[in-house]
């Protein structure tokens, strides 16, 4: 199966590597190797790779910046498909929506930092809160990332994704529909339909955002706001150690952030192998040097157990463990 996919990649001239180390490619710096690490450069190449992996019945995982994932220890017996080379930005200042917003379209692999920089240079306001968010547009839309009380869905206009009916792939454009989106939930996450069947996985190729044209006079303010949000992350210790950001979602019904509940259980600083619940942030697990996916999983389970016992709440992980399947 691997050989079938590798020869298709060679013929189609789609870049890939074999037995690639995963740890350096994720913000957690954890993981073994992937049999194939593929970096398609266009949405059409992304579709060809996914279609070939599906028909070869090979495990595969689509990743952006790998800032919210834990790669497996050992060998991933399939293909990691990184979108990071699919990274064009499209903008037409004359194209406005009825409410006066302008539209910026980013391919899935555009780093969120590049999107925010682009908006800043064009004096477009609305994306400042995402300054300093690691990862790509595809990952942020998939996760419905939320920063400083702003979710990606708050500025989304439309998306395009690859979807399968049987073996047949099609590109689908979805206008933004508020009822498809919730806190850290998007219509791209695998989910179960009301009749119990699994909704087909969707693979984002691009997203279009609504921004407000703020004019040249607002430039300094946009720059200052972006700096403020980045500084706040630095102050909170976000970049001190390798991590994947917050490990658990927050849940209003709990009455306190997940990190506070973990702290109240006395778990800050708890270590398993090379992973540790950050002494400075109850909802961060950090890699102190030699963490494995198994270490991180043990800490996730320890926090879930302690919070369940003390408060009766089920913590829902936000980080994604990539698994052989
Ligand atoms: C220091 C630090 C701080 C962070 N702060 C925040 C924060 O404030 N708020 C927040 O919400 N998150 C935060 N995160 C988590 C992470 O940065 C976000 O979830 C980010 O949006 C993930 O983007 P990514 O490209 O890295 O996605 P990845 O980690 O590569 O993937 C995440 C998920 O998205 C899926 N995915 C990626 N691209 C596609 C695609 N094109 N099509 C379909 N599925 C896709 C993957 O399959 C995976 O399931 C933080 C992480 C770190 C390390």
Coordinates of C-alpha atoms and ligand atoms in Angstrom, one line a residue:
X1 CA 0.0 0.0 0.0
X2 CA 2.8 2.4 0.9
X3 CA 4.6 1.5 -2.3
X4 CA 1.5 2.1 -4.3
X5 CA 1.1 5.6 -2.9
X6 CA 4.8 6.4 -3.2
X7 CA 4.9 5.5 -6.8
X8 CA 1.7 7.6 -7.5
X9 CA 3.5 10.5 -5.8
X10 CA 6.6 10.1 -7.8
X11 CA 4.6 10.0 -11.1
X12 CA 2.5 13.0 -10.1
X13 CA 5.6 14.9 -8.9
X14 CA 4.1 15.5 -5.5
X15 CA 6.8 16.1 -2.9
X16 CA 7.1 13.5 -0.1
X17 CA 9.7 11.9 2.2
X18 CA 9.9 8.3 3.6
X19 CA 10.4 7.4 7.2
X20 CA 10.3 11.1 8.2
X21 CA 10.9 12.2 11.9
X22 CA 7.7 13.7 13.2
X23 CA 8.8 15.3 16.5
X24 CA 10.6 18.3 14.9
X25 CA 7.5 18.9 12.8
X26 CA 5.1 19.5 15.7
X27 CA 5.0 22.2 18.4
X28 CA 5.0 19.5 21.1
X29 CA 8.2 18.0 19.7
X30 CA 6.8 14.5 20.2
X31 CA 6.5 11.5 17.9
X32 CA 8.3 8.8 16.1
X33 CA 8.4 8.5 12.3
X34 CA 5.9 8.5 9.5
X35 CA 6.2 6.0 6.7
X36 CA 5.3 8.8 4.3
X37 CA 5.3 12.5 4.9
X38 CA 3.6 14.3 2.0
X39 CA 3.6 18.0 1.2
X40 CA 1.1 18.7 -1.7
X41 CA 1.5 22.2 -3.1
X42 CA -2.0 22.8 -4.5
X43 CA -5.6 21.9 -3.6
X44 CA -5.7 19.5 -6.6
X45 CA -2.6 17.7 -5.4
X46 CA -4.2 17.5 -1.9
X47 CA -7.2 15.8 -3.4
X48 CA -5.1 13.4 -5.5
X49 CA -3.1 12.4 -2.4
X50 CA -6.2 11.8 -0.2
X51 CA -8.0 10.0 -3.0
X52 CA -5.0 7.7 -3.6
X53 CA -4.6 7.0 0.2
X54 CA -8.3 6.2 0.5
X55 CA -8.3 3.8 -2.5
X56 CA -5.1 2.1 -1.2
X57 CA -6.9 1.8 2.2
X58 CA -3.9 3.4 3.9
X59 CA -4.1 5.3 7.2
X60 CA -3.6 9.0 6.7
X61 CA -3.8 12.2 8.6
X62 CA -4.1 15.7 7.3
X63 CA -2.2 18.3 9.3
X64 CA -1.5 22.0 9.1
X65 CA 1.0 23.4 11.6
X66 CA 0.7 20.4 13.9
X67 CA 0.3 22.8 16.8
X68 CA -2.7 20.9 18.3
X69 CA -1.7 17.3 17.7
X70 CA 0.3 14.7 19.5
X71 CA 2.1 12.5 17.0
X72 CA 2.4 8.8 18.0
X73 CA 5.5 7.2 19.5
X74 CA 7.1 4.6 17.2
X75 CA 6.1 4.4 13.5
X76 CA 3.0 5.8 12.0
X77 CA 2.2 3.2 9.4
X78 CA 0.6 5.5 6.9
X79 CA 0.8 9.0 5.4
X80 CA 1.0 12.3 7.2
X81 CA -0.3 14.9 4.7
X82 CA 0.9 18.4 5.6
X83 CA -0.9 21.3 3.9
X84 CA 1.9 23.8 4.7
X85 CA 2.9 24.3 1.1
X86 CA -0.6 25.2 0.0
X87 CA -0.3 28.8 1.0
X88 CA -1.6 31.5 -1.3
X89 CA -3.6 34.5 -0.2
X90 CA -6.1 36.1 -2.5
X91 CA -7.6 39.6 -2.0
X92 CA -9.5 42.0 -4.1
X93 CA -10.1 45.4 -2.4
X94 CA -13.0 46.1 -4.7
X95 CA -14.9 43.1 -3.6
X96 CA -17.1 44.1 -0.7
X97 CA -20.1 42.5 1.1
X98 CA -23.4 44.3 1.6
X99 CA -22.3 45.3 5.2
X100 CA -19.1 46.9 3.8
X101 CA -16.6 44.1 4.8
X102 CA -13.9 43.1 2.5
X103 CA -12.9 39.5 1.9
X104 CA -9.5 37.8 2.2
X105 CA -9.2 34.2 1.0
X106 CA -6.4 32.0 2.4
X107 CA -5.5 28.6 1.2
X108 CA -5.5 26.0 4.0
X109 CA -1.7 26.0 4.7
X110 CA -1.4 29.8 5.1
X111 CA 0.1 30.3 8.6
X112 CA -2.4 32.3 10.8
X113 CA 0.6 34.6 11.4
X114 CA 0.8 35.4 7.7
X115 CA -2.9 36.0 7.5
X116 CA -2.8 38.4 10.4
X117 CA 0.3 40.2 8.9
X118 CA -1.5 40.5 5.5
X119 CA -4.5 42.1 7.2
X120 CA -2.3 44.5 9.1
X121 CA -0.4 45.6 6.0
X122 CA -3.7 46.2 4.2
X123 CA -5.2 48.1 7.2
X124 CA -7.9 45.5 7.6
X125 CA -9.3 45.0 11.1
X126 CA -10.9 41.9 12.7
X127 CA -8.1 39.3 12.9
X128 CA -5.9 41.0 15.5
X129 CA -6.8 38.5 18.3
X130 CA -5.3 35.7 16.3
X131 CA -1.9 37.3 16.3
X132 CA 0.5 34.8 17.9
X133 CA -1.8 31.8 17.3
X134 CA 0.4 29.0 16.0
X135 CA -0.7 26.9 13.1
X136 CA -2.4 27.3 9.8
X137 CA -5.7 28.7 8.5
X138 CA -7.0 25.1 7.8
X139 CA -6.2 24.0 11.4
X140 CA -7.7 27.1 12.9
X141 CA -11.0 26.7 10.9
X142 CA -11.2 23.0 11.6
X143 CA -10.7 23.6 15.4
X144 CA -12.7 26.9 15.4
X145 CA -9.8 28.3 17.3
X146 CA -10.6 30.9 19.9
X147 CA -8.3 33.6 21.1
X148 CA -9.1 36.5 23.5
X149 CA -12.9 36.0 23.2
X150 CA -12.9 35.8 19.4
X151 CA -13.5 32.6 17.5
X152 CA -12.5 32.0 13.9
X153 CA -16.2 31.6 13.1
X154 CA -16.7 35.3 14.1
X155 CA -14.9 36.4 10.9
X156 CA -15.6 33.6 8.5
X157 CA -17.4 34.2 5.3
X158 CA -17.1 30.9 3.4
X159 CA -15.0 27.8 3.1
X160 CA -14.0 25.3 0.4
X161 CA -13.4 21.7 1.2
X162 CA -12.9 18.3 -0.4
X163 CA -15.7 15.8 0.3
X164 CA -16.3 12.2 -0.7
X165 CA -19.4 10.4 -1.9
X166 CA -18.2 6.9 -2.1
X167 CA -14.8 7.1 -3.9
X168 CA -15.7 10.2 -5.8
X169 CA -14.2 13.5 -4.5
X170 CA -15.8 16.8 -5.1
X171 CA -14.8 20.4 -4.0
X172 CA -17.6 22.0 -2.0
X173 CA -18.0 25.7 -1.2
X174 CA -19.9 26.3 2.1
X175 CA -21.2 29.8 2.8
X176 CA -20.8 30.5 6.6
X177 CA -23.9 29.4 8.5
X178 CA -23.8 30.3 12.2
X179 CA -25.8 27.3 13.2
X180 CA -23.0 25.0 12.1
X181 CA -20.5 26.5 14.5
X182 CA -20.1 26.5 18.3
X183 CA -17.3 27.1 20.8
X184 CA -14.4 25.1 19.4
X185 CA -16.7 23.1 17.1
X186 CA -16.8 23.3 13.3
X187 CA -18.6 21.4 10.6
X188 CA -15.2 19.9 9.5
X189 CA -14.7 17.8 12.6
X190 CA -15.8 14.2 12.1
X191 CA -19.2 13.8 13.7
X192 CA -22.1 11.5 13.8
X193 CA -25.3 12.3 12.0
X194 CA -28.7 12.0 13.8
X195 CA -29.3 8.6 12.2
X196 CA -26.0 7.4 13.8
X197 CA -24.0 7.3 10.6
X198 CA -20.6 8.9 10.4
X199 CA -20.5 12.1 8.4
X200 CA -17.8 12.0 5.7
X201 CA -14.6 13.7 6.7
X202 CA -14.1 17.0 5.0
X203 CA -10.7 18.4 4.1
X204 CA -10.4 22.2 3.9
X205 CA -8.7 23.7 0.9
X206 CA -9.4 27.4 1.7
X207 CA -11.3 29.9 3.8
X208 CA -12.6 33.4 3.1
X209 CA -12.7 35.8 6.0
X210 CA -14.6 39.1 6.4
X211 CA -12.6 42.0 7.6
X212 CA -13.3 45.7 8.1
X213 CA -11.4 48.2 6.0
X214 CA -10.0 50.4 8.8
X215 CA -8.0 53.0 6.7
X216 CA -4.4 54.1 6.9
X217 CA -5.2 56.1 10.1
X218 CA -5.9 52.8 12.0
X219 CA -2.6 51.1 11.0
X220 CA -0.8 52.0 14.3
X221 CA -3.8 50.7 16.3
X222 CA -3.9 47.4 14.5
X223 CA -0.1 46.9 15.0
X224 CA -0.4 47.8 18.7
X225 CA -3.3 45.4 19.2
X226 CA -1.4 42.5 17.6
X227 CA 1.6 43.3 19.7
X228 CA -0.5 43.4 22.9
X229 CA -2.0 39.9 22.2
X230 CA 1.4 38.4 21.4
X231 CA 2.9 39.9 24.6
X232 CA 0.0 38.5 26.7
X233 CA 0.8 35.0 25.3
X234 CA 4.5 35.5 26.1
X235 CA 3.6 36.6 29.7
X236 CA 1.5 33.6 30.2
X237 CA 4.4 31.3 29.3
X238 CA 2.9 30.0 26.0
X239 CA 6.3 29.8 24.2
X240 CA 8.5 28.7 27.1
X241 CA 8.3 25.0 26.4
X242 CA 7.1 22.8 23.5
X243 CA 3.3 22.2 23.9
X244 CA 0.1 22.2 22.0
X245 CA -1.5 25.0 23.9
X246 CA -4.5 24.3 26.1
X247 CA -5.1 20.6 26.6
X248 CA -8.8 20.7 27.6
X249 CA -11.7 22.8 26.3
X250 CA -13.3 25.2 28.7
X251 CA -17.0 24.5 29.6
X252 CA -19.1 27.3 31.0
X253 CA -21.2 24.8 32.9
X254 CA -18.1 24.1 35.1
X255 CA -18.1 27.6 36.4
X256 CA -14.3 27.9 36.2
X257 CA -11.7 27.4 33.4
X258 CA -10.4 23.9 33.0
X259 CA -6.9 25.1 34.1
X260 CA -8.3 26.4 37.4
X261 CA -10.0 23.1 38.1
X262 CA -6.7 21.2 37.4
X263 CA -4.9 23.7 39.7
X264 CA -7.5 23.2 42.4
X265 CA -6.8 19.4 42.3
X266 CA -3.1 20.3 43.1
X267 CA -1.9 18.9 39.8
X268 CA 0.3 21.8 38.6
X269 CA 3.8 20.5 38.2
X270 CA 2.8 16.8 38.1
X271 CA 5.2 15.0 35.7
X272 CA 5.1 11.7 33.9
X273 CA 8.4 10.9 32.1
X274 CA 9.3 14.0 30.1
X275 CA 5.8 15.6 30.2
X276 CA 4.6 17.9 32.9
X277 CA 1.4 19.8 33.8
X278 CA 2.9 23.3 33.5
X279 CA 3.8 24.7 36.9
X280 CA 2.6 28.1 35.5
X281 CA -0.6 27.0 33.7
X282 CA -2.9 24.2 34.8
X283 CA -4.3 23.7 31.3
X284 CA -0.9 23.3 29.5
X285 CA 1.1 20.1 29.3
X286 CA 4.7 20.9 28.4
X287 CA 7.5 18.8 27.0
X288 CA 10.4 19.2 29.4
X289 CA 12.7 17.5 27.0
X290 CA 11.9 13.8 26.4
X291 CA 8.1 13.6 26.5
X292 CA 6.4 10.8 24.6
X293 CA 2.8 10.6 23.5
X294 CA 2.3 7.9 26.2
X295 CA 3.5 10.4 28.9
X296 CA 1.1 13.1 27.6
X297 CA -1.8 10.6 27.5
X298 CA -1.0 9.6 31.1
X299 CA -1.2 13.2 32.3
X300 CA -4.4 13.8 30.3
X301 CA -6.0 10.8 32.1
X302 CA -4.6 11.9 35.5
X303 CA -6.2 15.3 35.1
X304 CA -9.5 13.9 33.9
X305 CA -9.7 11.4 36.8
X306 CA -8.8 14.0 39.5
X307 CA -11.3 16.6 38.2
X308 CA -14.0 14.0 37.9
X309 CA -13.4 12.8 41.5
X310 CA -13.2 16.3 43.0
X311 CA -15.8 18.2 41.0
X312 CA -17.8 15.5 39.0
X313 CA -16.9 17.2 35.7
X314 CA -15.7 15.4 32.5
X315 CA -12.8 17.3 31.0
X316 CA -12.9 17.2 27.2
X317 CA -9.5 17.1 25.5
X318 CA -8.8 19.7 22.8
X319 CA -5.5 18.2 21.7
X320 CA -5.7 15.4 19.1
X321 CA -3.8 12.2 19.5
X322 CA -2.8 10.9 16.0
X323 CA -3.2 7.1 15.9
X324 CA -2.5 4.3 13.6
X325 CA -5.9 3.0 12.5
Ligands
LIG1 C1 1.7 27.9 22.3 C2 0.3 27.5 21.8 C3 -0.8 28.4 22.0 C4 -2.1 28.1 21.5 N1 -3.1 29.0 21.8 C5 -4.3 28.7 21.3 C6 -5.4 29.6 21.5 O1 -5.3 30.7 22.1 N2 -6.6 29.3 21.0 C7 -6.8 28.1 20.3 O2 -8.0 27.8 19.9 N3 -5.8 27.2 20.1 C8 -4.6 27.5 20.5 N4 -3.5 26.6 20.3 C9 -3.8 25.3 19.6 C10 -3.5 25.4 18.1 O3 -2.5 26.4 17.8 C11 -4.8 25.7 17.3 O4 -5.7 24.7 17.5 C12 -4.5 25.8 15.8 O5 -5.6 26.5 15.2 C13 -4.2 24.5 15.1 O6 -3.8 24.7 13.8 P1 -2.8 23.8 13.0 O7 -2.6 24.2 11.6 O8 -1.5 23.6 13.8 O9 -3.6 22.4 13.1 P2 -3.0 20.9 13.4 O10 -2.5 20.8 14.7 O11 -2.1 20.5 12.3 O12 -4.4 20.1 13.2 C14 -5.4 20.3 14.2 C15 -6.7 19.5 13.6 O13 -7.1 20.2 12.4 C16 -7.2 19.3 11.4 N5 -6.8 19.9 10.1 C17 -5.7 20.7 9.9 N6 -5.7 21.2 8.6 C18 -6.8 20.7 8.1 C19 -7.4 20.8 6.8 N7 -6.9 21.5 5.8 N8 -8.6 20.1 6.5 C20 -9.2 19.4 7.5 N9 -8.7 19.2 8.7 C21 -7.5 19.9 9.0 C22 -6.2 18.1 11.7 O14 -6.5 16.9 11.1 C23 -6.4 18.1 13.2 O15 -7.5 17.3 13.5 C24 -2.2 26.9 20.8 C25 -1.1 26.1 20.5 C26 0.1 26.4 21.0 C27 1.3 25.5 20.7

